[in-house]
Short mmCIF file of C-alpha atoms in Angstrom, two decimals:
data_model
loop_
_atom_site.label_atom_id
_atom_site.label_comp_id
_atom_site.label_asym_id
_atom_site.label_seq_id
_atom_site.Cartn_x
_atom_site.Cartn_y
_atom_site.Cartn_z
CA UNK L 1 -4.54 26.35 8.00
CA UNK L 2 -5.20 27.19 4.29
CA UNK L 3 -3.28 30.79 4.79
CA UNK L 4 -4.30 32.82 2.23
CA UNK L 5 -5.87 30.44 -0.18
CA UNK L 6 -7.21 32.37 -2.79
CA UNK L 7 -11.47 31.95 -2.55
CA UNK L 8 -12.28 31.95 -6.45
CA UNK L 9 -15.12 29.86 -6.43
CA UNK L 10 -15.09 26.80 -8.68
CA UNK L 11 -18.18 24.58 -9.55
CA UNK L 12 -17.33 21.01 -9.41
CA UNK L 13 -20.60 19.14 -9.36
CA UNK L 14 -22.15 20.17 -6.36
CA UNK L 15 -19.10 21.14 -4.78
CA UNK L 16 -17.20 24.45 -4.24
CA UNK L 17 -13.53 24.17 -4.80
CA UNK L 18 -10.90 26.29 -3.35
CA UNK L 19 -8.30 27.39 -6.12
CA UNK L 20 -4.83 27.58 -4.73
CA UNK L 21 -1.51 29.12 -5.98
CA UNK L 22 0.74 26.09 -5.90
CA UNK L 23 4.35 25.95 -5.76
CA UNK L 24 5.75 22.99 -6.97
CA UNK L 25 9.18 22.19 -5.89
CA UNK L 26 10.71 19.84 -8.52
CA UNK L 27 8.41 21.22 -10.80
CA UNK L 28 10.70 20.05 -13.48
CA UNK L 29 11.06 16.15 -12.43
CA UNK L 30 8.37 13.77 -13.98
CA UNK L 31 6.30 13.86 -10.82
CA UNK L 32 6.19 17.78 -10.25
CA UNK L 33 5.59 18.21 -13.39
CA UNK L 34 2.54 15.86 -14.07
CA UNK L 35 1.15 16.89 -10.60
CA UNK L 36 1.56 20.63 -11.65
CA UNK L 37 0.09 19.90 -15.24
CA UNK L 38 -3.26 18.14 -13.60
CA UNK L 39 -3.66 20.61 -11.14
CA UNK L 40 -3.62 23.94 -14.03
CA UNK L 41 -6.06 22.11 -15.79
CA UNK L 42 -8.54 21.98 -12.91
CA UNK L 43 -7.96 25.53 -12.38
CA UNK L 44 -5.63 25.93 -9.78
CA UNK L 45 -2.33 28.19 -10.55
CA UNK L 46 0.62 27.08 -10.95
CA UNK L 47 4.45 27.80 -10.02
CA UNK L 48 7.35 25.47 -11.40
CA UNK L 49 10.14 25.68 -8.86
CA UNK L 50 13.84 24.77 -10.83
CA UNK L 51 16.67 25.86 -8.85
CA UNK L 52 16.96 28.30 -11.53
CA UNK L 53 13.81 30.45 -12.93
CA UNK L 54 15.51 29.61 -16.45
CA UNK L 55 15.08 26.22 -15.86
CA UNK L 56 11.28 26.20 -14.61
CA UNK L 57 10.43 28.58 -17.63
CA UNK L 58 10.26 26.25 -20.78
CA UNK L 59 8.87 23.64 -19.02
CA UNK L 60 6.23 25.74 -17.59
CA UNK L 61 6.01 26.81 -21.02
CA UNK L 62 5.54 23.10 -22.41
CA UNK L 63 2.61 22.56 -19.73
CA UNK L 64 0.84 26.11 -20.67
CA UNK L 65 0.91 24.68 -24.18
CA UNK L 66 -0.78 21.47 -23.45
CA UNK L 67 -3.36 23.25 -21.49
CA UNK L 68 -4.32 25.47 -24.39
CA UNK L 69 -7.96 25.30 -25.00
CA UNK L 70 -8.76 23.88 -21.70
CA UNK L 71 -11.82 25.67 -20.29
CA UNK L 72 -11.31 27.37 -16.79
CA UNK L 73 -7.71 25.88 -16.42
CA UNK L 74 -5.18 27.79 -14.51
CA UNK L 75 -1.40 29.86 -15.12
CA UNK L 76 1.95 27.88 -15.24
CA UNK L 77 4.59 29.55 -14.79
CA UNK L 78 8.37 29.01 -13.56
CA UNK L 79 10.56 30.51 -11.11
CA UNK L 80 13.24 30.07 -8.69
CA UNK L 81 12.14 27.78 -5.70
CA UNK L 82 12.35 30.66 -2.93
CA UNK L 83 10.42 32.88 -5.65
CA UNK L 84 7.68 30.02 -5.97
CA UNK L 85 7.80 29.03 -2.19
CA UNK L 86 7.23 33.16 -1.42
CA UNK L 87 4.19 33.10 -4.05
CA UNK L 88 2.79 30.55 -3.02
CA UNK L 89 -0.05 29.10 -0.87
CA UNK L 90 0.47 25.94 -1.13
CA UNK L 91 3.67 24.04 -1.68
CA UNK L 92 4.32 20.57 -3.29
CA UNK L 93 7.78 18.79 -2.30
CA UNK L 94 8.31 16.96 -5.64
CA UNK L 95 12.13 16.30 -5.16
CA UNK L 96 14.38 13.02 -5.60
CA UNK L 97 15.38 12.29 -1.66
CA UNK L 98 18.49 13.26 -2.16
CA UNK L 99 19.44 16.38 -1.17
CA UNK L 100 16.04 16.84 0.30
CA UNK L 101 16.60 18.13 3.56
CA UNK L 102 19.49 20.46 2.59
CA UNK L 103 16.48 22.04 -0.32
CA UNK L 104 14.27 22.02 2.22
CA UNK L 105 16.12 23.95 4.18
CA UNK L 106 16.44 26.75 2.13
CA UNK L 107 12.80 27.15 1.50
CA UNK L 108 10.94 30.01 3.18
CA UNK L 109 7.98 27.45 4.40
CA UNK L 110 6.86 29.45 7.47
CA UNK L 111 3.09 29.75 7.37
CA UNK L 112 2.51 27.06 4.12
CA UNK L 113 0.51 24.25 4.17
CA UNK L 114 3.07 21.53 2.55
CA UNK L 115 2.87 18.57 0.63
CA UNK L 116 5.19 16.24 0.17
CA UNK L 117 5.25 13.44 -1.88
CA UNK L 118 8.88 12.49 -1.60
CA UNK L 119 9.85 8.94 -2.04
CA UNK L 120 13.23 8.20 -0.19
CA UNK L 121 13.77 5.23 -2.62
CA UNK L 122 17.18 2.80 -3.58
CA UNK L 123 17.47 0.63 -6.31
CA UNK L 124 20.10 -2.49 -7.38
CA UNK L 125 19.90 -5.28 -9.17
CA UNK L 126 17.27 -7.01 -6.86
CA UNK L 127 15.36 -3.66 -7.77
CA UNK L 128 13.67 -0.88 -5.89
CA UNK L 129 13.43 -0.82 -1.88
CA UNK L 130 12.63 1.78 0.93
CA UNK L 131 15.47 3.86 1.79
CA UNK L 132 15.82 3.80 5.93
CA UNK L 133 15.21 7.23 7.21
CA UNK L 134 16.39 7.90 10.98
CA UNK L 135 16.39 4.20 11.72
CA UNK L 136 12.84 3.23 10.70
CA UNK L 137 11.51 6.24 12.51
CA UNK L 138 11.09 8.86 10.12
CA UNK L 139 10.54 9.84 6.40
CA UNK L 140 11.19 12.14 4.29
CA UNK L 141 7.58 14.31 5.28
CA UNK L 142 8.23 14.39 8.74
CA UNK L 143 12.38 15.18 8.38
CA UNK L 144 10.27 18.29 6.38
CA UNK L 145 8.22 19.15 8.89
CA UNK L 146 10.93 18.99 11.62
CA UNK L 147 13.42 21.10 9.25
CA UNK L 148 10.59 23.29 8.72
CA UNK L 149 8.94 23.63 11.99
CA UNK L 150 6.46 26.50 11.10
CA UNK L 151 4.80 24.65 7.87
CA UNK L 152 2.22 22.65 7.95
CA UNK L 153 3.49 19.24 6.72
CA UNK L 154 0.85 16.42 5.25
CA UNK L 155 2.30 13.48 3.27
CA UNK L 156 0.51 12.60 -0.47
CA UNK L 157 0.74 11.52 -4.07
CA UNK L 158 3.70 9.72 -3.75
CA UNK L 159 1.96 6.53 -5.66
CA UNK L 160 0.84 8.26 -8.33
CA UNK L 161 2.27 7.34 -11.50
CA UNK L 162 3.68 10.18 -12.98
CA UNK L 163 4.32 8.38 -16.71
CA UNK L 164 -0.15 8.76 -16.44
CA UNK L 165 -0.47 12.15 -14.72
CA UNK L 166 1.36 13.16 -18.13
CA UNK L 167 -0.92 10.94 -20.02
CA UNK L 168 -4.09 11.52 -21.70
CA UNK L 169 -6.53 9.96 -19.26
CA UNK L 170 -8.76 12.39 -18.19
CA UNK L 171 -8.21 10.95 -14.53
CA UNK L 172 -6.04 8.33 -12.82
CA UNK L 173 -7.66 4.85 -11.68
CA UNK L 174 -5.59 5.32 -8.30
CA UNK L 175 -6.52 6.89 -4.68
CA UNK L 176 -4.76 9.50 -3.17
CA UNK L 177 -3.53 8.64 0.53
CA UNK L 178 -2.76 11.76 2.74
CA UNK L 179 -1.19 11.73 6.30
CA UNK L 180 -0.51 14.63 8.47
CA UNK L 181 -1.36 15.57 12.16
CA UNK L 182 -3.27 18.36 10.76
CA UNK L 183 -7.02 18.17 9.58
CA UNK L 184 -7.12 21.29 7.61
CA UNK L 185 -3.83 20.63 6.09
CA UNK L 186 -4.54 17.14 4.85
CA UNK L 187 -8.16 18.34 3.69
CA UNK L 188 -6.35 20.65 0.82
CA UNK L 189 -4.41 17.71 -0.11
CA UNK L 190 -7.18 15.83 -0.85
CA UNK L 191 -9.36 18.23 -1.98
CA UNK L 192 -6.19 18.61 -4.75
CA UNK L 193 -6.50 14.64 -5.29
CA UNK L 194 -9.79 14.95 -7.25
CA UNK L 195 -7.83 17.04 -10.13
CA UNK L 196 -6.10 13.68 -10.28
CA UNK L 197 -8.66 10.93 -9.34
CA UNK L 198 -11.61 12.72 -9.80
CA UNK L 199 -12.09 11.67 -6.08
CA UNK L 200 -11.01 13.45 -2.87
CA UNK L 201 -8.50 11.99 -1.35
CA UNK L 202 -8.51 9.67 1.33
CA UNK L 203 -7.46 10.59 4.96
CA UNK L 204 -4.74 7.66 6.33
CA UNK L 205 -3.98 8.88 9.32
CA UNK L 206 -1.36 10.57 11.15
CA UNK L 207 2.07 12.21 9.33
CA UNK L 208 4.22 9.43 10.83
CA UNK L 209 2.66 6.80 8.87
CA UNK L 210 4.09 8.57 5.72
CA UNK L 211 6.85 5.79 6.65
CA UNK L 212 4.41 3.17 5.04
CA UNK L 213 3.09 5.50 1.83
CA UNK L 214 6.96 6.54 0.47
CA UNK L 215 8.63 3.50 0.22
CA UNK L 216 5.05 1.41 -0.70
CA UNK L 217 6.16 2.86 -4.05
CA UNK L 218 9.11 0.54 -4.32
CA UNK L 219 6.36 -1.89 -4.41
CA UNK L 220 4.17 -0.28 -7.56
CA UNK L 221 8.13 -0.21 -9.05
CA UNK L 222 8.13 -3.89 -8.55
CA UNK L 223 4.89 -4.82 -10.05
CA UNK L 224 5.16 -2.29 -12.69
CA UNK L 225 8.52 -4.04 -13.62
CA UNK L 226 7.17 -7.40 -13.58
CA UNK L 227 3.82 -7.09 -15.36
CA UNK L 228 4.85 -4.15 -18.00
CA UNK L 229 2.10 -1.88 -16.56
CA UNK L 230 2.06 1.10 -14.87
CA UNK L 231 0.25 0.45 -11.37
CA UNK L 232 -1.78 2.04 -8.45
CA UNK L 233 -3.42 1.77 -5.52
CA UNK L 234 -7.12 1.45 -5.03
CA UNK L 235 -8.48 1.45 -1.22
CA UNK L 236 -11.35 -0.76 -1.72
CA UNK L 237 -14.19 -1.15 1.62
CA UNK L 238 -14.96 2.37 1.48
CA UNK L 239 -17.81 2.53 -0.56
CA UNK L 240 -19.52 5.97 -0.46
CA UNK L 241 -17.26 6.94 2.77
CA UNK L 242 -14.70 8.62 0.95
CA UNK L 243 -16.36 10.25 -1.25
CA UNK L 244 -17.40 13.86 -1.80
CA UNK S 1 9.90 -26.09 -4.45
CA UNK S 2 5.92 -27.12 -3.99
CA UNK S 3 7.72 -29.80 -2.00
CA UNK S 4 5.30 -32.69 -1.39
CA UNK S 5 2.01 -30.67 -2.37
CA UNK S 6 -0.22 -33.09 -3.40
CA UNK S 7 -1.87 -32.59 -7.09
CA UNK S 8 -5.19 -33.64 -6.53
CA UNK S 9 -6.69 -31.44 -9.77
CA UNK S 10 -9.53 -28.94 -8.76
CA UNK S 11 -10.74 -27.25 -12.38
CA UNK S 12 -11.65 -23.60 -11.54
CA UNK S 13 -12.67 -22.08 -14.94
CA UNK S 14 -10.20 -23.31 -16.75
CA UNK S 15 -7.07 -23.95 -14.66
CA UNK S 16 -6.76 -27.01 -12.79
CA UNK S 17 -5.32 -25.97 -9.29
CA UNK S 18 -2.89 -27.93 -6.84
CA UNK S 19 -4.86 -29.36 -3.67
CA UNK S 20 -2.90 -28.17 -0.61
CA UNK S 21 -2.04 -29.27 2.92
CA UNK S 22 -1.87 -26.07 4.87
CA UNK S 23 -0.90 -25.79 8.32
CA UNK S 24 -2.11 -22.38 10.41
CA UNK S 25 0.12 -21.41 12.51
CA UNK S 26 -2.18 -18.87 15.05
CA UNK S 27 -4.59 -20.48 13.30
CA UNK S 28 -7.29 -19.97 16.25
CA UNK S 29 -6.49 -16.07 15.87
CA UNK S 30 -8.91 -14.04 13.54
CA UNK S 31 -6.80 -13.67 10.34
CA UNK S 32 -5.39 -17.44 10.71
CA UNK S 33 -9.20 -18.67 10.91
CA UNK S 34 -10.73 -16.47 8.33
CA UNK S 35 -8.01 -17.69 6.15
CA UNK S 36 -7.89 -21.20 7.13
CA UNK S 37 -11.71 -21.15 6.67
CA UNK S 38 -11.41 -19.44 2.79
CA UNK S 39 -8.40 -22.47 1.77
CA UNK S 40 -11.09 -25.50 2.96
CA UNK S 41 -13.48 -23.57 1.53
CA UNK S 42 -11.87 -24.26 -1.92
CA UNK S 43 -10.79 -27.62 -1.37
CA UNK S 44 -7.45 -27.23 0.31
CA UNK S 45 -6.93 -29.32 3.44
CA UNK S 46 -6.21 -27.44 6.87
CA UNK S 47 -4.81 -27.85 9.74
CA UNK S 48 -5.51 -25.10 12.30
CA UNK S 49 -2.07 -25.12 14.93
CA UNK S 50 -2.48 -23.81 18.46
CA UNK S 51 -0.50 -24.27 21.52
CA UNK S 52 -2.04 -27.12 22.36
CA UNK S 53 -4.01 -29.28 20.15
CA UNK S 54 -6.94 -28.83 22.81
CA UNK S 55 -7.00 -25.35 21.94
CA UNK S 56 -7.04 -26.15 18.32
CA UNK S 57 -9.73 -28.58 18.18
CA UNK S 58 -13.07 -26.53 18.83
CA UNK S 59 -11.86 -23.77 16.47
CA UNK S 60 -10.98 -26.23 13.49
CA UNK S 61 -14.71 -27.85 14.79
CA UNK S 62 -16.31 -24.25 14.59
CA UNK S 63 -15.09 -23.75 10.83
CA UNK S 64 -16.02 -27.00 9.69
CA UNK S 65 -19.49 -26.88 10.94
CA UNK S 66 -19.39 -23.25 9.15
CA UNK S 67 -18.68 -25.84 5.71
CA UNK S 68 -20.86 -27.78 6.28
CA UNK S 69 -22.78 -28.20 2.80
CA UNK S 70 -19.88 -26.23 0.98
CA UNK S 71 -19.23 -28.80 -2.30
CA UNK S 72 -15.84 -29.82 -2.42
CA UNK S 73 -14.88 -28.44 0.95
CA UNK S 74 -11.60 -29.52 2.60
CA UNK S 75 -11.45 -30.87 6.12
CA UNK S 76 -10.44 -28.55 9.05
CA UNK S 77 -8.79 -30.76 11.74
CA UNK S 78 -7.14 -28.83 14.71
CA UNK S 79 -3.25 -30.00 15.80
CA UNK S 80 -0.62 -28.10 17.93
CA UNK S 81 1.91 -26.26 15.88
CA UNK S 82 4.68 -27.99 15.90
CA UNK S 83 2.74 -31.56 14.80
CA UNK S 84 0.63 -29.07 11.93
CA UNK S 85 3.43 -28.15 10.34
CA UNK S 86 5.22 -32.09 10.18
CA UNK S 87 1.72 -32.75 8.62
CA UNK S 88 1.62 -29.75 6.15
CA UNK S 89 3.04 -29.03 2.89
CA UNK S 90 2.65 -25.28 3.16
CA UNK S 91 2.74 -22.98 5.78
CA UNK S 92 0.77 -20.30 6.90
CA UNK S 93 2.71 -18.26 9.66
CA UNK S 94 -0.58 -16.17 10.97
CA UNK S 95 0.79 -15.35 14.34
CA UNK S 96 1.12 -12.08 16.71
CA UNK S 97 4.53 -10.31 16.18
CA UNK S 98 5.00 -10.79 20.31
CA UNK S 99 6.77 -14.10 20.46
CA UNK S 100 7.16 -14.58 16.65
CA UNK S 101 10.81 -15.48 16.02
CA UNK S 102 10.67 -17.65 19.18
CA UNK S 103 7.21 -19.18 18.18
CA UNK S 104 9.08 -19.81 14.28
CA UNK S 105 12.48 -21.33 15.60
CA UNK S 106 10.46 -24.50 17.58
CA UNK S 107 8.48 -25.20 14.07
CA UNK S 108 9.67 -27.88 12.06
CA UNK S 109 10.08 -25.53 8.82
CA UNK S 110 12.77 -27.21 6.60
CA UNK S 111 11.79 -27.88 3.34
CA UNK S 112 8.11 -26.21 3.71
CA UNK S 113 6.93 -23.24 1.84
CA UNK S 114 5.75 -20.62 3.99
CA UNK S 115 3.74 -17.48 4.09
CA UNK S 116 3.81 -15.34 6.26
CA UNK S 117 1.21 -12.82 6.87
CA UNK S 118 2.50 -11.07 10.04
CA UNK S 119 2.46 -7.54 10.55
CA UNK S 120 4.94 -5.80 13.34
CA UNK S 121 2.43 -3.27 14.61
CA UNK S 122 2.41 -1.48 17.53
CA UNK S 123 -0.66 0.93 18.80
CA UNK S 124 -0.88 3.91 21.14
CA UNK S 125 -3.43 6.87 21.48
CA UNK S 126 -1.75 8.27 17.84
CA UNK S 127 -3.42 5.00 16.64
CA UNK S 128 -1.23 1.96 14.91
CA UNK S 129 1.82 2.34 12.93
CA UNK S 130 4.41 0.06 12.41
CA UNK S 131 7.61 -1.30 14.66
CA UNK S 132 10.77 -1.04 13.46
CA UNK S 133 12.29 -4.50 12.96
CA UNK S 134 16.11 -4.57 12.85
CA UNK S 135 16.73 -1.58 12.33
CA UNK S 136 14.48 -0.47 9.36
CA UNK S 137 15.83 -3.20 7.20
CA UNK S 138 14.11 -6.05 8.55
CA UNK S 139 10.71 -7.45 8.42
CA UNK S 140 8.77 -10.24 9.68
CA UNK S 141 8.70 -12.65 6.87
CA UNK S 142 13.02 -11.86 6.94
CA UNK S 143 13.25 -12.93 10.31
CA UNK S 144 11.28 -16.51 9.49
CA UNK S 145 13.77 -16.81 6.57
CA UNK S 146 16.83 -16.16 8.73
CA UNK S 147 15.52 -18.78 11.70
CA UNK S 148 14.44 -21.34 8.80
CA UNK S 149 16.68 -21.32 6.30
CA UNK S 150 15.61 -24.56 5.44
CA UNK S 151 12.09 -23.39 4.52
CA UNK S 152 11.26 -20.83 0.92
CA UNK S 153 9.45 -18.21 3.15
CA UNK S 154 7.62 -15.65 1.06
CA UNK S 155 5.27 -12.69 2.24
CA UNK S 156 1.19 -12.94 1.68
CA UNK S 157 -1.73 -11.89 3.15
CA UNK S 158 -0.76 -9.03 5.09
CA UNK S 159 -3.51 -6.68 4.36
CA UNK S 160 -6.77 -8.61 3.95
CA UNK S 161 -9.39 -8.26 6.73
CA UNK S 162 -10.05 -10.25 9.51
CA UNK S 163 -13.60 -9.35 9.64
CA UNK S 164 -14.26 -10.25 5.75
CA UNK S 165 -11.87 -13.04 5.92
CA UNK S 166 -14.99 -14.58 8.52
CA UNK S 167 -17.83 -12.62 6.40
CA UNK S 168 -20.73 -13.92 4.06
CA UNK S 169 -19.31 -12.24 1.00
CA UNK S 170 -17.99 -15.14 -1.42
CA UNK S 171 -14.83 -13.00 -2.39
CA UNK S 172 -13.10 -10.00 -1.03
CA UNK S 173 -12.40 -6.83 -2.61
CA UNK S 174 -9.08 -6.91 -2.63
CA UNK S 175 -5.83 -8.11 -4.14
CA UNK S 176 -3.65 -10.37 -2.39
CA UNK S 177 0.83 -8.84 -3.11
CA UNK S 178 3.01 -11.97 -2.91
CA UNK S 179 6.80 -11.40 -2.46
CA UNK S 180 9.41 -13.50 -2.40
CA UNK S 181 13.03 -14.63 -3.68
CA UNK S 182 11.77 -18.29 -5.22
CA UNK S 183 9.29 -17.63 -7.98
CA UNK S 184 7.55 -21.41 -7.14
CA UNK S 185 6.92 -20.38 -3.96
CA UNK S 186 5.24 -17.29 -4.57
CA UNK S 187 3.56 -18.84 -7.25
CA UNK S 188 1.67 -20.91 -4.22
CA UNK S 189 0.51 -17.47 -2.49
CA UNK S 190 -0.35 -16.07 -5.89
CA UNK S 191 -2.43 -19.70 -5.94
CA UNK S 192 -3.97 -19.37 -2.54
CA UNK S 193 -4.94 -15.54 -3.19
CA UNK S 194 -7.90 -16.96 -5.59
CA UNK S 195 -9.29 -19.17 -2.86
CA UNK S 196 -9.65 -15.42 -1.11
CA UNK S 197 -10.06 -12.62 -3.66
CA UNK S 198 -10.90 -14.79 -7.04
CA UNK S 199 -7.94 -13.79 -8.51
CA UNK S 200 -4.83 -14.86 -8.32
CA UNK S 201 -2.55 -12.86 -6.10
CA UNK S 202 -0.01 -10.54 -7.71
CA UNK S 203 3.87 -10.77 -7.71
CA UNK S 204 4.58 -7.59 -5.69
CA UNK S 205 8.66 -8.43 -5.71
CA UNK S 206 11.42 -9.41 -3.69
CA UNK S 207 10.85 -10.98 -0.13
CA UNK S 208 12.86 -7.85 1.39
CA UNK S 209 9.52 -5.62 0.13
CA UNK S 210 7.71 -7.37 3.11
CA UNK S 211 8.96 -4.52 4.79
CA UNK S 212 6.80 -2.48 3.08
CA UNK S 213 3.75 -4.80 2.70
CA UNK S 214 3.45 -5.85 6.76
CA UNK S 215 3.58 -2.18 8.16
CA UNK S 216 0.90 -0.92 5.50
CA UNK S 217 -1.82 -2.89 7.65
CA UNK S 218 -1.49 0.11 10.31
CA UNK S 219 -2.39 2.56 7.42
CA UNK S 220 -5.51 0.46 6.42
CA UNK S 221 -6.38 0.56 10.21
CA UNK S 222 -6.06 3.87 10.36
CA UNK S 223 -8.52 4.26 7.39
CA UNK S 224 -10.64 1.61 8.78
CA UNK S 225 -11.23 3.70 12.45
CA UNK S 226 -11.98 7.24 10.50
CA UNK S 227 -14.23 5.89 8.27
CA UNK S 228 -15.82 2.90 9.63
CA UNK S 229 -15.41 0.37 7.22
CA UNK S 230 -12.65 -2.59 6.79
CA UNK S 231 -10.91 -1.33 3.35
CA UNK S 232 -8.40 -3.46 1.55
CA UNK S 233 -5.25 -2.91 -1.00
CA UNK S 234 -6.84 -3.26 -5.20
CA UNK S 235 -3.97 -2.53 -7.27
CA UNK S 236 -4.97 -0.60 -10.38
CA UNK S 237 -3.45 -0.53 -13.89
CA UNK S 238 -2.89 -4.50 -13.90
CA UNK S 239 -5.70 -4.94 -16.52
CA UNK S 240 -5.80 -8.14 -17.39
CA UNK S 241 -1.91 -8.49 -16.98
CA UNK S 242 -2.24 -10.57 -13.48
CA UNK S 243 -5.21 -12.30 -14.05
CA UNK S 244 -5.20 -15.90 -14.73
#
């Protein structure tokens, strides 16, 4: 499932890593960006998707900058999304909701293992809330992976705070929760969580229950509101179970 | 909106907390027990509701024999529903989904706060995942609202485990996410949370964001079968903003 994942070896404690070429649709949203930022710095490349290459460009530029000096991290750069998709190993679906299907659509995914971390939010004066997709039935990962029928779709990051990924914590306080009906697929996912959480990620379950992860975040929005912080989620029970 | 709740001070570091009257609706089922059993543990009074008082009895016998020696221990006395809840100032709505908005509408709810810690679930070989109630925009703790309207219903307890819940540890792992639409009734969740996690619970937002908070069990279940352990919700980030 990890189609042509690059093999350059990468010493993380006692662990071999696999660095990936990573497309990051959205790469110039808050998320994308701070996803794409933590992954460069643990030595994976990366490609800032903008509708427009001119658009990816300075901000790719703006994360090369802040990795400068960082041992062993990894290329930004910025292109069109097709261009990034096409380069691409691995792709991260970093886009508001709307419009996501019709962008999806457009994206040569065949043969990708992708991530989504799509969060098909609302908000009014009562605050944020889940946005119903197909009736309670779907989300926004599995509307990708049935647009995009070839891809691998798994379902992660969509709790992390992206106001810290840009931060200067080494690492976020928060787990990573992946779905997907694919074991390989969800194991690059959270192999890619421990540039974040300095943890793998843990495995949830099956793609469908990305229905409970996207619009949990309207929760985080609520508490983040209320207390002034910026919050995450811990899995606590697991003890050593999770871990690499 | 702590209608009735008796004040009987209990000092815990160095809050004095109200004494409650809490009725358990389902309270012979695991998660009404294990929380019925963690409230008398801290003082609070409960009464465990069945069908039938008869059915009620041995189980509210069985927890108060596990009390026995517990300083300042509430009693446990078992009722049937409908005469727990005249006999209650709070409620605790700890019942299967199956039979829920029947099982709410013959409970005399007016003027009671109540929590409700039921999660729609359904399971099949894909594992457990949640069911869609009205349409997406529904949840449990909505439906108890819209049959009581009488009754400040907020959402509580959702996630913690059974299994802990009845365990030797003195405090779970976890954080209890209260949400409601009356702040004095969420501040009694928030409240109860301590007797369970030793912290107060956290305000997690409007009452509608139950619909997020009940269907999240089936991801911790999911997490629970791969890994073989009974993980919980910690929300990171808080600091010491929720604490008491």
């Amino acid at each position: 499932m990890i189609r042509g994942g690059r093999t350059t070896p990468r010493r993380v404690e006692e662990n071999t890593l696999t660095t990936y070429r990573i497309a990051v649709i959205g790469g110039t949203g808050p998320q994308g960006k701070g996803l794409g930022y933590r992954f460069a710095k643990h030595g994976h490349e990366v490609i800032l998707g903008s509708r427009a290459a001119e658009k990816a460009e300075p901000v790719a530029a703006e994360v090369t900058e802040r990795l400068a000096g960082v041992s062993g991290a990894g290329t930004v750069t910025g292109l069109a999304n097709a261009d990034a998709v096409a380069a691409a190993d691995v792709v991260l679906l970093a886009v508001p909701y709307d419009g996501h299907d019709e962008l999806v659509a457009t994206l040569p995914l065949a043969g990708k293992t992708v991530i989504s971390c799509v969060n098909p939010l609302a908000f009014d004066k009562r605050g944020a809330h889940g946005r119903v997709v197909d009736g309670g039935e779907g989300s926004a990962a599995e509307s990708a992976q049935r647009i995009a029928p070839e891809a691998t779709v798994v379902g992660a990051f969509h709790n992390v705070s992206a106001v810290l990924l840009w931060g200067d914590e080494d690492y976020l306080d928060e787990d990573v929760l992946v779905v997907g009906d694919v074991v390989e697929a969800k194991q690059v996912a959270m192999e890619l969580a421990a540039s974040v959480t300095s943890r793998v990620g843990i495995d949830a379950g099956k793609l469908r229950l990305a229905r409970q992860l996207e619009p949990f975040t309207a929760v985080l929005i609520s508490i983040n509101r209320k207390y002034k912080v910026h919050s995450g989620i811990r899995v606590s029970g697991l003890g050593h179970a999770a871990t690499e």
